[in-house]
MMTF fields as JSON, N, C-alpha, C and O atoms, coordinates in Angstrom:
{
  "mmtfVersion": "1.0.0",
  "mmtfProducer": "UNKNOWN",
  "numBonds": 359,
  "numAtoms": 360,
  "numGroups": 90,
  "numChains": 1,
  "numModels": 1,
  "chainsPerModel": [1],
  "groupsPerChain": [90],
  "chainIdList": ["A"],
  "bondAtomList": [4, 2, 8, 6, 12, 10, 16, 14, 20, 18, 24, 22, 28, 26, 32, 30, 36, 34, 40, 38, 44, 42, 48, 46, 52, 50, 56, 54, 60, 58, 64, 62, 68, 66, 72, 70, 76, 74, 80, 78, 84, 82, 88, 86, 92, 90, 96, 94, 100, 98, 104, 102, 108, 106, 112, 110, 116, 114, 120, 118, 124, 122, 128, 126, 132, 130, 136, 134, 140, 138, 144, 142, 148, 146, 152, 150, 156, 154, 160, 158, 164, 162, 168, 166, 172, 170, 176, 174, 180, 178, 184, 182, 188, 186, 192, 190, 196, 194, 200, 198, 204, 202, 208, 206, 212, 210, 216, 214, 220, 218, 224, 222, 228, 226, 232, 230, 236, 234, 240, 238, 244, 242, 248, 246, 252, 250, 256, 254, 260, 258, 264, 262, 268, 266, 272, 270, 276, 274, 280, 278, 284, 282, 288, 286, 292, 290, 296, 294, 300, 298, 304, 302, 308, 306, 312, 310, 316, 314, 320, 318, 324, 322, 328, 326, 332, 330, 336, 334, 340, 338, 344, 342, 348, 346, 352, 350, 356, 354],
  "bondOrderList": [1, 1, 1, 1, 1, 1, 1, 1, 1, 1, 1, 1, 1, 1, 1, 1, 1, 1, 1, 1, 1, 1, 1, 1, 1, 1, 1, 1, 1, 1, 1, 1, 1, 1, 1, 1, 1, 1, 1, 1, 1, 1, 1, 1, 1, 1, 1, 1, 1, 1, 1, 1, 1, 1, 1, 1, 1, 1, 1, 1, 1, 1, 1, 1, 1, 1, 1, 1, 1, 1, 1, 1, 1, 1, 1, 1, 1, 1, 1, 1, 1, 1, 1, 1, 1, 1, 1, 1, 1],
  "groupList": [{"groupName": "UNK", "atomNameList": ["N", "CA", "C", "O"], "elementList": ["N", "C", "C", "O"], "formalChargeList": [0, 0, 0, 0], "bondAtomList": [1, 0, 2, 1, 3, 2], "bondOrderList": [1, 1, 2], "singleLetterCode": "X", "chemCompType": "L-PEPTIDE LINKING"}],
  "groupTypeList": [0, 0, 0, 0, 0, 0, 0, 0, 0, 0, 0, 0, 0, 0, 0, 0, 0, 0, 0, 0, 0, 0, 0, 0, 0, 0, 0, 0, 0, 0, 0, 0, 0, 0, 0, 0, 0, 0, 0, 0, 0, 0, 0, 0, 0, 0, 0, 0, 0, 0, 0, 0, 0, 0, 0, 0, 0, 0, 0, 0, 0, 0, 0, 0, 0, 0, 0, 0, 0, 0, 0, 0, 0, 0, 0, 0, 0, 0, 0, 0, 0, 0, 0, 0, 0, 0, 0, 0, 0, 0],
  "groupIdList": [1, 2, 3, 4, 5, 6, 7, 8, 9, 10, 11, 12, 13, 14, 15, 16, 17, 18, 19, 20, 21, 22, 23, 24, 25, 26, 27, 28, 29, 30, 31, 32, 33, 34, 35, 36, 37, 38, 39, 40, 41, 42, 43, 44, 45, 46, 47, 48, 49, 50, 51, 52, 53, 54, 55, 56, 57, 58, 59, 60, 61, 62, 63, 64, 65, 66, 67, 68, 69, 70, 71, 72, 73, 74, 75, 76, 77, 78, 79, 80, 81, 82, 83, 84, 85, 86, 87, 88, 89, 90],
  "secStructList": [7, 7, 1, 7, 7, 3, 3, 3, 3, 3, 3, 3, 3, 3, 3, 3, 7, 6, 6, 1, 7, 3, 3, 3, 3, 3, 3, 3, 3, 3, 3, 3, 3, 3, 7, 1, 1, 7, 7, 1, 7, 7, 7, 6, 6, 7, 4, 4, 4, 4, 6, 3, 3, 3, 6, 6, 7, 1, 1, 7, 4, 4, 4, 1, 7, 2, 2, 2, 2, 2, 2, 2, 7, 2, 2, 2, 2, 2, 2, 2, 2, 2, 2, 2, 2, 2, 2, 2, 2, 7],
  "xCoordList": [68.122, 66.877, 66.313, 66.23, 65.938, 65.309, 63.89, 63.147, 63.506, 62.161, 61.106, 59.951, 61.479, 60.532, 60.594, 61.543, 59.595, 59.574, 58.679, 58.369, 58.269, 57.401, 58.183, 59.383, 57.477, 58.105, 57.056, 55.856, 57.517, 56.579, 57.286, 58.485, 56.495, 56.933, 56.303, 55.148, 57.066, 56.583, 56.853, 57.928, 55.865, 56.012, 55.566, 54.478, 56.411, 56.075, 56.132, 57.117, 55.053, 54.949, 54.576, 53.718, 55.23, 54.869, 54.646, 55.329, 53.67, 53.454, 53.895, 53.452, 54.779, 55.386, 55.085, 55.143, 54.76, 54.466, 55.757, 56.853, 55.619, 56.787, 57.683, 58.869, 57.133, 57.925, 58.601, 59.309, 58.382, 58.998, 58.19, 58.675, 56.961, 56.092, 55.355, 54.904, 55.247, 54.547, 53.042, 52.479, 52.412, 50.958, 50.273, 49.311, 50.776, 50.197, 51.275, 52.127, 51.219, 52.112, 51.263, 50.163, 51.771, 51.044, 52.028, 53.144, 51.59, 52.388, 51.5, 50.384, 52.003, 51.29, 52.161, 53.371, 51.553, 52.285, 51.587, 50.361, 52.386, 51.883, 52.603, 53.807, 51.86, 52.421, 52.293, 51.341, 53.253, 53.18, 54.289, 54.908, 54.513, 55.488, 56.448, 56.051, 57.711, 58.729, 58.758, 59.008, 58.501, 58.433, 59.828, 60.838, 59.861, 61.14, 61.758, 62.972, 60.931, 61.414, 60.807, 59.797, 61.424, 60.891, 59.637, 59.693, 58.499, 57.227, 56.726, 55.687, 57.463, 57.071, 58.347, 59.31, 58.369, 59.569, 59.949, 59.085, 61.234, 61.739, 61.551, 61.923, 60.963, 60.759, 61.862, 62.209, 62.402, 63.471, 63.042, 61.967, 63.874, 63.614, 62.801, 62.809, 62.1, 61.293, 61.461, 60.476, 62.689, 62.929, 62.252, 61.898, 62.063, 61.453, 59.982, 59.421, 59.353, 57.95, 57.751, 56.631, 58.812, 58.722, 58.748, 58.511, 59.039, 59.103, 58.295, 58.391, 57.499, 56.704, 55.224, 54.674, 54.59, 53.165, 52.455, 52.611, 51.677, 50.97, 49.897, 49.317, 49.648, 48.599, 47.28, 46.897, 46.599, 45.318, 45.42, 44.399, 46.63, 46.833, 47.335, 48.048, 46.963, 47.465, 48.58, 49.074, 48.983, 50.07, 51.054, 50.69, 52.308, 53.294, 52.937, 52.194, 53.472, 53.12, 53.297, 52.43, 54.394, 54.652, 53.716, 53.683, 52.959, 52.002, 50.586, 49.668, 50.41, 49.095, 48.83, 49.76, 47.555, 47.205, 47.514, 47.706, 47.561, 47.817, 46.743, 47.055, 45.496, 44.406, 44.558, 44.383, 44.886, 45.076, 46.223, 46.107, 47.332, 48.503, 48.231, 48.66, 47.525, 47.225, 46.376, 46.475, 45.55, 44.702, 45.468, 45.045, 46.578, 47.301, 48.683, 49.335, 49.133, 50.512, 50.701, 49.784, 51.886, 52.238, 52.158, 51.704, 52.591, 52.51, 51.058, 50.673, 50.256, 48.842, 48.115, 47.292, 48.411, 47.77, 48.151, 47.297, 49.423, 49.869, 49.257, 48.825, 49.219, 48.645, 47.148, 46.635, 46.437, 45.007, 44.79, 43.835, 45.674, 45.584, 45.807, 45.074, 46.818, 47.112, 45.927, 45.496, 45.415, 44.283, 43.072, 42.42, 42.772, 41.627, 41.809, 40.854, 43.027, 43.295, 42.93, 42.233, 43.402, 43.136, 41.662, 41.126, 41.007, 39.574, 38.774, 37.778, 39.206, 38.496, 38.906, 38.224, 40.013, 40.537, 40.698, 41.289, 40.199, 40.286, 38.9, 38.743],
  "yCoordList": [93.009, 93.739, 93.548, 92.432, 94.636, 94.614, 94.081, 94.517, 93.139, 92.572, 93.463, 93.452, 94.231, 95.145, 96.477, 97.241, 96.756, 97.966, 99.053, 100.04, 98.88, 99.853, 101.123, 101.081, 102.243, 103.507, 104.527, 104.272, 105.682, 106.763, 108.091, 108.217, 109.08, 110.467, 111.088, 110.809, 111.933, 112.592, 114.087, 114.501, 114.887, 116.341, 116.859, 116.531, 117.664, 118.311, 119.819, 120.353, 120.489, 121.933, 122.575, 122.075, 123.69, 124.48, 125.92, 126.443, 126.551, 127.977, 128.603, 128.202, 129.598, 130.211, 131.701, 132.338, 132.267, 133.698, 134.512, 133.952, 135.837, 136.728, 136.536, 136.862, 136.016, 135.776, 134.4, 134.048, 133.635, 132.323, 131.204, 130.079, 131.502, 130.486, 129.719, 130.296, 128.422, 127.58, 127.803, 127.646, 128.169, 128.345, 127.014, 126.647, 126.301, 125.012, 124.167, 124.685, 122.859, 121.89, 120.863, 120.532, 120.361, 119.35, 118.371, 118.735, 117.127, 116.077, 115.338, 114.937, 115.162, 114.397, 113.284, 113.453, 112.143, 110.99, 110.461, 110.501, 109.969, 109.275, 107.93, 107.871, 106.859, 105.507, 104.91, 105.201, 104.075, 103.464, 102.463, 101.931, 102.23, 101.239, 101.884, 102.693, 101.518, 101.968, 100.946, 99.761, 101.413, 100.509, 100.018, 100.618, 98.938, 98.36, 99.148, 99.108, 99.861, 100.627, 102.026, 102.251, 102.954, 104.312, 104.219, 103.736, 104.685, 104.546, 105.84, 105.854, 106.924, 108.217, 109.041, 108.824, 109.975, 110.8, 111.477, 111.927, 111.537, 112.152, 113.659, 114.292, 114.228, 115.676, 116.278, 115.741, 117.38, 118.059, 118.397, 118.958, 118.06, 118.378, 117.338, 117.323, 116.469, 115.428, 114.082, 113.498, 113.592, 112.366, 111.131, 110.223, 111.071, 109.875, 109.725, 108.636, 110.807, 110.743, 109.836, 109.396, 109.55, 108.685, 107.208, 106.359, 106.9, 105.493, 105.224, 104.138, 106.195, 106.015, 105.974, 106.928, 104.853, 104.658, 104.62, 103.673, 105.658, 105.754, 104.669, 104.259, 104.221, 103.225, 103.726, 104.879, 102.858, 103.201, 103.829, 104.084, 104.084, 104.688, 103.646, 102.717, 103.802, 102.886, 103.498, 102.883, 104.747, 105.435, 105.986, 106.24, 106.17, 106.809, 108.287, 108.848, 108.903, 110.289, 111.249, 112.089, 111.14, 112.107, 111.932, 112.791, 110.843, 110.624, 111.06, 111.002, 111.49, 111.933, 113.372, 114.145, 113.722, 115.122, 115.892, 115.288, 117.202, 118.021, 117.761, 117.653, 117.662, 117.42, 116.063, 115.959, 115.02, 113.683, 113.695, 113.149, 114.322, 114.336, 115.132, 114.726, 116.262, 117.05, 116.279, 116.518, 115.366, 114.575, 113.509, 113.113, 113.043, 111.943, 112.353, 111.579, 113.548, 113.918, 114.218, 114.676, 113.954, 114.224, 115.717, 116.113, 116.538, 117.992, 118.454, 119.26, 117.936, 118.298, 117.938, 118.713, 116.768, 116.343, 117.26, 117.634, 117.623, 118.522, 119.909, 120.526, 120.399, 121.723, 121.77, 122.809, 120.661, 120.613, 120.799, 121.455, 120.225, 120.384, 121.845, 122.395, 122.467, 123.88, 124.75, 125.629, 124.505, 125.285, 125.151, 126.144, 123.922, 123.692, 124.447, 125.01, 124.454, 125.191, 126.671, 127.244, 127.279, 128.702, 128.974, 129.997, 128.074, 128.251, 128.222, 128.933, 127.405, 127.269, 128.286, 128.43, 128.996, 129.885, 131.331, 132.133, 131.668, 133.072, 133.581, 134.737],
  "zCoordList": [69.659, 69.797, 71.197, 71.708, 71.785, 73.105, 72.965, 72.085, 73.828, 73.721, 74.369, 73.945, 75.383, 76.011, 75.272, 75.448, 74.451, 73.622, 74.229, 73.562, 75.473, 76.127, 76.46, 76.732, 76.433, 76.77, 77.154, 77.054, 77.594, 77.883, 77.766, 78.012, 77.381, 77.404, 78.641, 78.963, 79.336, 80.541, 80.411, 79.979, 80.79, 80.801, 82.161, 82.635, 82.777, 84.042, 83.818, 83.31, 84.209, 84.008, 85.334, 86.061, 85.638, 86.816, 86.395, 85.514, 87.047, 86.897, 88.212, 89.288, 88.105, 89.283, 89.267, 88.215, 90.443, 90.513, 90.585, 90.594, 90.637, 90.636, 91.85, 91.803, 92.924, 94.133, 94.125, 95.069, 93.071, 92.968, 93.605, 93.723, 94.018, 94.611, 93.514, 92.525, 93.712, 92.744, 92.892, 93.974, 91.788, 91.764, 91.487, 92.16, 90.494, 90.121, 89.44, 88.718, 89.687, 89.05, 88.318, 88.761, 87.202, 86.44, 85.816, 85.445, 85.711, 85.085, 84.098, 84.429, 82.888, 81.873, 81.348, 81.2, 81.065, 80.532, 79.292, 79.18, 78.373, 77.204, 77.144, 76.891, 77.377, 77.374, 75.986, 75.262, 75.615, 74.303, 74.055, 74.976, 72.778, 72.326, 71.342, 70.503, 71.455, 70.512, 69.373, 69.596, 68.162, 67.017, 66.63, 66.999, 65.894, 65.46, 64.306, 64.107, 63.551, 62.4, 62.443, 63.108, 61.736, 61.594, 60.728, 59.597, 61.264, 60.554, 59.926, 59.267, 60.13, 59.573, 59.419, 60.155, 58.48, 58.338, 59.663, 60.416, 59.925, 61.158, 61.074, 60.086, 62.134, 62.218, 63.075, 64.127, 62.621, 63.332, 64.754, 64.966, 65.714, 67.107, 67.856, 69.087, 67.141, 67.797, 67.078, 66.627, 66.97, 66.197, 66.776, 66.024, 68.082, 68.672, 68.305, 68.429, 67.855, 67.442, 66.238, 65.976, 65.508, 64.328, 64.674, 63.815, 65.939, 66.363, 67.627, 68.199, 68.07, 69.286, 68.936, 68.386, 69.264, 69.005, 70.355, 71.126, 70.628, 71.901, 71.995, 70.989, 73.211, 73.44, 72.851, 73.054, 72.129, 71.531, 70.157, 69.519, 69.688, 68.364, 67.386, 67.766, 66.129, 65.104, 64.273, 63.329, 64.642, 63.946, 64.969, 66.117, 64.545, 65.417, 65.578, 64.773, 66.621, 66.944, 65.775, 65.534, 65.05, 63.975, 62.785, 61.904, 62.738, 61.65, 62.047, 61.228, 63.282, 63.757, 63.337, 63.108, 63.24, 63.012, 64.301, 65.356, 64.212, 65.402, 66.458, 67.644, 66.04, 66.978, 67.667, 68.881, 66.89, 67.466, 68.466, 69.563, 68.08, 68.957, 70.232, 71.312, 70.124, 71.314, 72.316, 73.52, 71.845, 72.739, 73.509, 74.595, 72.971, 73.63, 74.135, 74.835, 73.794, 74.123, 75.607, 76.289, 76.077, 77.472, 77.766, 78.839, 76.832, 77.024, 77.058, 77.905, 76.13, 76.08, 77.36, 77.847, 77.91, 79.156, 80.314, 81.117, 80.404, 81.476, 81.299, 82.272, 80.07, 79.823, 80.105, 80.519, 79.888, 80.208, 81.708, 82.126, 82.511, 83.963, 84.346, 85.167, 83.751, 84.023, 83.597, 84.344, 82.418, 81.913, 82.828, 83.153, 83.243, 84.129, 85.447, 85.981, 85.962, 87.195, 87.023, 87.859, 85.943, 85.729, 85.435, 85.86, 84.717, 84.461, 85.759, 85.895, 86.706, 87.979, 89.032, 90.047, 88.807, 89.843, 89.401, 90.124, 88.263, 87.822, 87.49, 87.099]
}
C-alpha cells in the first residue's frame, strides 16, 4: 500500500475562435485523497470518483450530489473561469 494517498484532478479548457486563436484558457484543480477502499458504487466512465475524496468533503466524489460536486470539481472550477470571462466581455 502506498502511504501517500494524495491526488488531484486537473481540467484545462480553452475557447478558440474560428481562426484558431485562443480567446480564453482556464485550469481547474480538485485536490484530495485516494481512499483505501471503494466508498461508493462505481459509475461508468468515472471510476476514480468512487475512491477520490476532495479536500473538505466527507464523501467520495461519486457520493456527492450534483450541486456539491459542481462546487468542488476540477471541471466546474475551470468552467466558472470561462463563464466569468464571457459575462465580463460580452
